[in-house]
Coordinates of C-alpha atoms and ligand atoms in Angstrom, one line a residue:
X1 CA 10.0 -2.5 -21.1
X2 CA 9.8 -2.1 -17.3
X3 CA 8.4 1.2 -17.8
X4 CA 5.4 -0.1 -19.7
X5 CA 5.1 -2.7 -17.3
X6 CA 4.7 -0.1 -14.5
X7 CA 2.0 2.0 -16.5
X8 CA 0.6 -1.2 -17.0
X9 CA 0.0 -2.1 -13.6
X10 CA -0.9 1.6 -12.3
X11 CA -3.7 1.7 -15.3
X12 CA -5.1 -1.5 -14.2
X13 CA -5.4 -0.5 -10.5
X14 CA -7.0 2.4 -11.5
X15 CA -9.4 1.2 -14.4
X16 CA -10.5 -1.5 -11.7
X17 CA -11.4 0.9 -9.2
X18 CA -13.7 2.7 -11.7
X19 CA -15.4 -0.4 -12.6
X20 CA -16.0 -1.6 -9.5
X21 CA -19.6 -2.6 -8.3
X22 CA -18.7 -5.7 -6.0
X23 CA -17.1 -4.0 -2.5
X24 CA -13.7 -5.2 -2.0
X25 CA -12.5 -6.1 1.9
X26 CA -8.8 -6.6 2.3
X27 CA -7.9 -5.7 6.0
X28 CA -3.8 -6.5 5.9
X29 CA -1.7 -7.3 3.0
X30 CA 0.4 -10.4 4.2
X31 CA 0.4 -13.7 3.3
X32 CA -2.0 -15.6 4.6
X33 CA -4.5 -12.7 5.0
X34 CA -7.9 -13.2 4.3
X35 CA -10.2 -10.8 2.2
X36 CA -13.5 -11.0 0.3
X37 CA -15.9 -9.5 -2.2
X38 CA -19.2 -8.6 -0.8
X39 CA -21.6 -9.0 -4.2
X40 CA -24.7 -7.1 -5.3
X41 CA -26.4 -10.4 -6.4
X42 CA -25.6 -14.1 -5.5
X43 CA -23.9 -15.2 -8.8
X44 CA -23.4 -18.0 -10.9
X45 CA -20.4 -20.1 -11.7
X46 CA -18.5 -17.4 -10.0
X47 CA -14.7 -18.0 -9.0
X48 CA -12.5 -16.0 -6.9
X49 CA -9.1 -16.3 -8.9
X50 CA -5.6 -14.8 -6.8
X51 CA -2.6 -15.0 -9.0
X52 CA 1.2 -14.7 -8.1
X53 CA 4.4 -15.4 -9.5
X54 CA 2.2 -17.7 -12.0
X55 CA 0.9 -19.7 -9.6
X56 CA -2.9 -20.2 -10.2
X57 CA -5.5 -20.7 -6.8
X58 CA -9.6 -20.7 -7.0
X59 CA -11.6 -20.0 -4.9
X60 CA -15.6 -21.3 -5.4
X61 CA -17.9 -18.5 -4.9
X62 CA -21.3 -19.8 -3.6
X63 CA -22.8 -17.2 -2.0
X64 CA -22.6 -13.0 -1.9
X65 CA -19.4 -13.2 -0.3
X66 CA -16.3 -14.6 -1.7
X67 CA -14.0 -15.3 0.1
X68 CA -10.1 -15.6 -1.0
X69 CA -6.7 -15.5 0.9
X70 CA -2.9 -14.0 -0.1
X71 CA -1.3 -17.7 -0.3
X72 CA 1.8 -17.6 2.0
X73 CA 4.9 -17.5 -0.5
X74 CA 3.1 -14.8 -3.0
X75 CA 5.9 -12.5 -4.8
X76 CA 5.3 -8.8 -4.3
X77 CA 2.3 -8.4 -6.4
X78 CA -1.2 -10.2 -6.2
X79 CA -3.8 -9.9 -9.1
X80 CA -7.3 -10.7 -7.4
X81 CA -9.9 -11.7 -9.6
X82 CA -13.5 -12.4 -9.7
X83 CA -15.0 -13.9 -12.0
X84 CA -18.6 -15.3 -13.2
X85 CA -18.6 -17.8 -16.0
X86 CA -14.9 -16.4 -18.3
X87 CA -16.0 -12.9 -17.6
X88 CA -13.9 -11.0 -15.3
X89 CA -15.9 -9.0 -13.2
X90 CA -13.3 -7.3 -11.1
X91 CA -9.5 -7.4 -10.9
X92 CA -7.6 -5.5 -7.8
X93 CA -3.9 -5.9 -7.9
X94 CA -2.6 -5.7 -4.9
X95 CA 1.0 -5.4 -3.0
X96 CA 2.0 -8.1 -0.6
X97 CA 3.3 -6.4 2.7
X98 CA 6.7 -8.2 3.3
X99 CA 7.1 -10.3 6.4
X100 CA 10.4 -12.1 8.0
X101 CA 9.9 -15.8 8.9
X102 CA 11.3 -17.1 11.5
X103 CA 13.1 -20.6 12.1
X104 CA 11.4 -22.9 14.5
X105 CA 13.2 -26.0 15.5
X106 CA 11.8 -29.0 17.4
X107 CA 13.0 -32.4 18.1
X108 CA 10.9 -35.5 18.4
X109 CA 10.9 -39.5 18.3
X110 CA 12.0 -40.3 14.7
X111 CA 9.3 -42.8 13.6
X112 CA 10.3 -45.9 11.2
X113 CA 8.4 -44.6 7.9
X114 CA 7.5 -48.4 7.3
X115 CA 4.9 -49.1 4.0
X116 CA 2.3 -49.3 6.4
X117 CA 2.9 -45.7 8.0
X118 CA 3.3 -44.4 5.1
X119 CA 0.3 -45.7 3.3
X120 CA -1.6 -44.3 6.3
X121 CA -0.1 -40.8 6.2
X122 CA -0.8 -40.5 2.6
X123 CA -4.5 -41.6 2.9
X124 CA -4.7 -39.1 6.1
X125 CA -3.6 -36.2 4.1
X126 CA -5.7 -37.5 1.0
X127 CA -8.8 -36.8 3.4
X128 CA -7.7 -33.7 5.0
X129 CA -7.4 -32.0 1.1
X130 CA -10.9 -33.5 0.1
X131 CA -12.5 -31.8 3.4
X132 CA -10.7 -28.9 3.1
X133 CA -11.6 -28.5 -0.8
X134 CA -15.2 -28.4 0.2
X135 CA -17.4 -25.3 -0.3
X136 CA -20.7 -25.7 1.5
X137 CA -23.2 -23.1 1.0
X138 CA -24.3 -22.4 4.8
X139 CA -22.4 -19.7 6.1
X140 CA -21.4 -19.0 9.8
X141 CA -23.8 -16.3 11.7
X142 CA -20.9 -14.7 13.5
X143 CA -18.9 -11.7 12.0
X144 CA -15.5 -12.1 13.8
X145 CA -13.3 -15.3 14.9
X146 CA -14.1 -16.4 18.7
X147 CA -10.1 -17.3 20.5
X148 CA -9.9 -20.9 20.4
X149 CA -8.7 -20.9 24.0
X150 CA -9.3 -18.4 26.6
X151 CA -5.6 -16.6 26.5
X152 CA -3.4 -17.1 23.2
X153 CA -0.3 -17.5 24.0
X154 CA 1.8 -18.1 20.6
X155 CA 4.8 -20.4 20.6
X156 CA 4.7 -20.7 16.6
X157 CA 3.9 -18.3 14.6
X158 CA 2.1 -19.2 10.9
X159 CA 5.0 -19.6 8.3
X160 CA 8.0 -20.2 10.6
X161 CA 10.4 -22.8 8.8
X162 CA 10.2 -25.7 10.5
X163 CA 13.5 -27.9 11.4
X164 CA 12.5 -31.1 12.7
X165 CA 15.6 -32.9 14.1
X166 CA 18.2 -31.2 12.4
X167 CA 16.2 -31.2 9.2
X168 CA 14.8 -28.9 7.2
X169 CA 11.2 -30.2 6.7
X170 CA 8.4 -28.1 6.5
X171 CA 6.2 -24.7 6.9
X172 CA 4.3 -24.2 9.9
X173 CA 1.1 -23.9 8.5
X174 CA -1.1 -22.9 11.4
X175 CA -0.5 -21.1 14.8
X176 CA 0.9 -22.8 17.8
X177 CA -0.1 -21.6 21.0
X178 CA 1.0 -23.2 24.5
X179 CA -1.7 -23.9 27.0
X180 CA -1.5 -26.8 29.8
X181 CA -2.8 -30.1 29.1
X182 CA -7.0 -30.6 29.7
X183 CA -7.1 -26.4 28.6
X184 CA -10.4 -26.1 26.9
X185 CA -10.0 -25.5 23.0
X186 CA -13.6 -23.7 21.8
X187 CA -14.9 -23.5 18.3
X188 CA -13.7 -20.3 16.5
X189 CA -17.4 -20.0 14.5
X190 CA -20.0 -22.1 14.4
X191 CA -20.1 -24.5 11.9
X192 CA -20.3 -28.4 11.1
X193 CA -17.6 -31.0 12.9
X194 CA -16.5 -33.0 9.7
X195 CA -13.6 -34.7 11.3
X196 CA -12.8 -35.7 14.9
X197 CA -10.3 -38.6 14.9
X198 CA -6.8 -39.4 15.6
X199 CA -4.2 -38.6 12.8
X200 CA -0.5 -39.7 12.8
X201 CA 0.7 -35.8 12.6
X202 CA -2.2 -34.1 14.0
X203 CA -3.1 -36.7 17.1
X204 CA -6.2 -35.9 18.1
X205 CA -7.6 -33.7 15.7
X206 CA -11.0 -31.8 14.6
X207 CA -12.1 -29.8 11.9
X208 CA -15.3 -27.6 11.3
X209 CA -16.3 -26.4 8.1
X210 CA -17.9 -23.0 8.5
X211 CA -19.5 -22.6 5.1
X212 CA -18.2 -20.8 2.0
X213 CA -15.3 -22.5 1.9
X214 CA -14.2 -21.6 5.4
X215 CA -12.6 -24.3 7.5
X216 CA -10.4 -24.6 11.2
X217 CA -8.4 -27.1 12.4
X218 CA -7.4 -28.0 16.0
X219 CA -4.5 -30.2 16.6
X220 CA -2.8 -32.2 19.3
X221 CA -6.0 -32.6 21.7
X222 CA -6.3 -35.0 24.5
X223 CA -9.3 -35.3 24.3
X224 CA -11.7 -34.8 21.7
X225 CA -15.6 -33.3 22.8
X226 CA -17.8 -33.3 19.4
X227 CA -18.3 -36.1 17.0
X228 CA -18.3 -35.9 12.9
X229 CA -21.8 -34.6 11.9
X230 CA -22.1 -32.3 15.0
X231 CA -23.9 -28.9 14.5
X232 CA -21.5 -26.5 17.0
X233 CA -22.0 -22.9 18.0
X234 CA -18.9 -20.4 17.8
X235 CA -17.6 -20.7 21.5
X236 CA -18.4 -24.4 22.4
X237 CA -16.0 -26.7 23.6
X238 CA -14.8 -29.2 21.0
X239 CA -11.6 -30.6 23.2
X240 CA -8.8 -30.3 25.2
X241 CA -5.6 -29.6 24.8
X242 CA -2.8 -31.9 24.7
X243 CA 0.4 -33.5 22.9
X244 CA -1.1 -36.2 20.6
X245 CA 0.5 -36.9 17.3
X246 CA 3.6 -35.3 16.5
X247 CA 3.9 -32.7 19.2
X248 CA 6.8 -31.4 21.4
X249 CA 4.4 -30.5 24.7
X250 CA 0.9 -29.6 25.0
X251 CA -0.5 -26.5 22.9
X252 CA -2.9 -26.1 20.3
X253 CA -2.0 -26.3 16.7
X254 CA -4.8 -23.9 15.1
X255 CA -5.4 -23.8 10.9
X256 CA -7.5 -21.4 8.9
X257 CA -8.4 -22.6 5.7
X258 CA -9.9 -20.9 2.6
X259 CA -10.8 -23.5 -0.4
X260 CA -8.0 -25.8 1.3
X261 CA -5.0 -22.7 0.9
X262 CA -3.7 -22.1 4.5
X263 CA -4.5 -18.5 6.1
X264 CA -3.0 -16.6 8.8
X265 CA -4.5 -17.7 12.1
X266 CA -3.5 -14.5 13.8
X267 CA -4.9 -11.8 10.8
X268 CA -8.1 -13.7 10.5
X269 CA -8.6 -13.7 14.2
X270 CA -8.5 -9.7 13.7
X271 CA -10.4 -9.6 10.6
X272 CA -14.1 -8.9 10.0
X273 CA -15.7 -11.8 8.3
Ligands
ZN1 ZN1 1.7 -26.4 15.1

């Protein structure tokens, strides 16, 4: 049975190569990696589709390049699909490089969770999936990340398990890195602003949406420097840096995301986009 399995995954790797017409772009193989198809044609009702352990996550294709991510927690194999309509157009399997996460403990003011806060966080995280779900069609000019501050310094890595006062709470889902407060934070592509306001986790936060699904979120500012609707070229400064929210000390707390599913700030900055 395992045998078949094996053949079955070694003739599938090679019948996709043959096949293949879209060119595939997959710099590293860890979670949280980002990769993409570069298409022939713009298509139509076109989904990137990655599949591990049997969990399911789409990304909307709306333009020659589709973009998808290794979800953090994938098992050993990925199956990356593209497909237009129910056809699948392309199917790479792929295998996740392993990678050791790290603990990360911090200790903060407990806050009394009262109705009212927690009403609050839930309609803040409601908002921060809806805007990260969107796919906008007008893609960034640049080809590379710009660093969102002028020397990156990481304090937390993306994926450490976080411990927040003795408790096991979370993932770290973007990258921490420790800069003095006022430290200008600059926008990692250009992009639209579709949030600049103060969060209960995030403080002071922004978030630009970079077209084709493409999205980067700046935490813990003290000040903010755009406003929602702003039109911002890779490189601008959007804030500063600070502790607002639930922070131990000033840094930025940087997130990449793809269709809302959280990338590796680090391998996207040294990815070709
Ligand atoms: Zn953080």
């Amino acid at each position: 049975m395992k045998r078949i399995a094996l053949i079955t995954v070694i003739l599938t790797i090679l019948l996709a190569g043959a096949a293949s017409a879209a060119k595939f772009y997959l710099p590293y193989t860890y979670p949280g990696s980002i990769g993409f198809f570069q298409l022939e044609e713009k298509p139509k009702n076109a989904r990137v589709v990655v599949v591990s352990k049997g969990k399911m996550f789409i990304f909307p294709v709306v333009s020659k390049k589709a973009y998808f991510v290794i979800p953090y927690g994938s098992g050993r194999w990925v199956r990356i699909s593209l497909y237009e309509g129910n056809t699948e157009k392309e199917r790479k399997t792929v295998k996740v490089a392993g990678k050791k996460y790290r603990f990360s403990k911090i200790w903060v003011k407990e806050h009394k969770y009262t109705p009212e806060l927690i009403k609050r966080i839930e309609k803040e995280e409601r908002l921060l999936k809806k805007i990260l779900s969107q796919v906008t069609p007008k893609k960034f000019r640049e080809s590379f990340m710009r660093k969102p501050l002028k020397r990156l310094i990481v304090s937390t890595p993306f994926g450490a398990k976080r411990i927040i006062n003795g408790k096991k709470r979370s993932i770290h889902w973007g990258t921490d890195f420790v800069a003095p407060k006022g430290t200008p934070v600059y926008a990692a592509l250009s992009g639209k602003v579709v949030l600049a306001r103060e969060l209960f986790f995030t403080g002071k936060t922004v978030v630009i949406d970079h077209g084709l699904g493409i999205h980067t979120l700046y935490a813990h500012l003290s000040k903010i420097e755009v406003k929602e609707g702003d039109t911002v070229k890779a490189g601008k400064v959007i804030g500063r840096v600070g502790s607002t929210g639930r922070s131990t000390g000033p840094h930025l707390h940087f997130g990449v995301y793809v269709s809302s599913v959280r990338a590796d700030p680090m391998l996207v900055l040294k990815s070709h986009l």
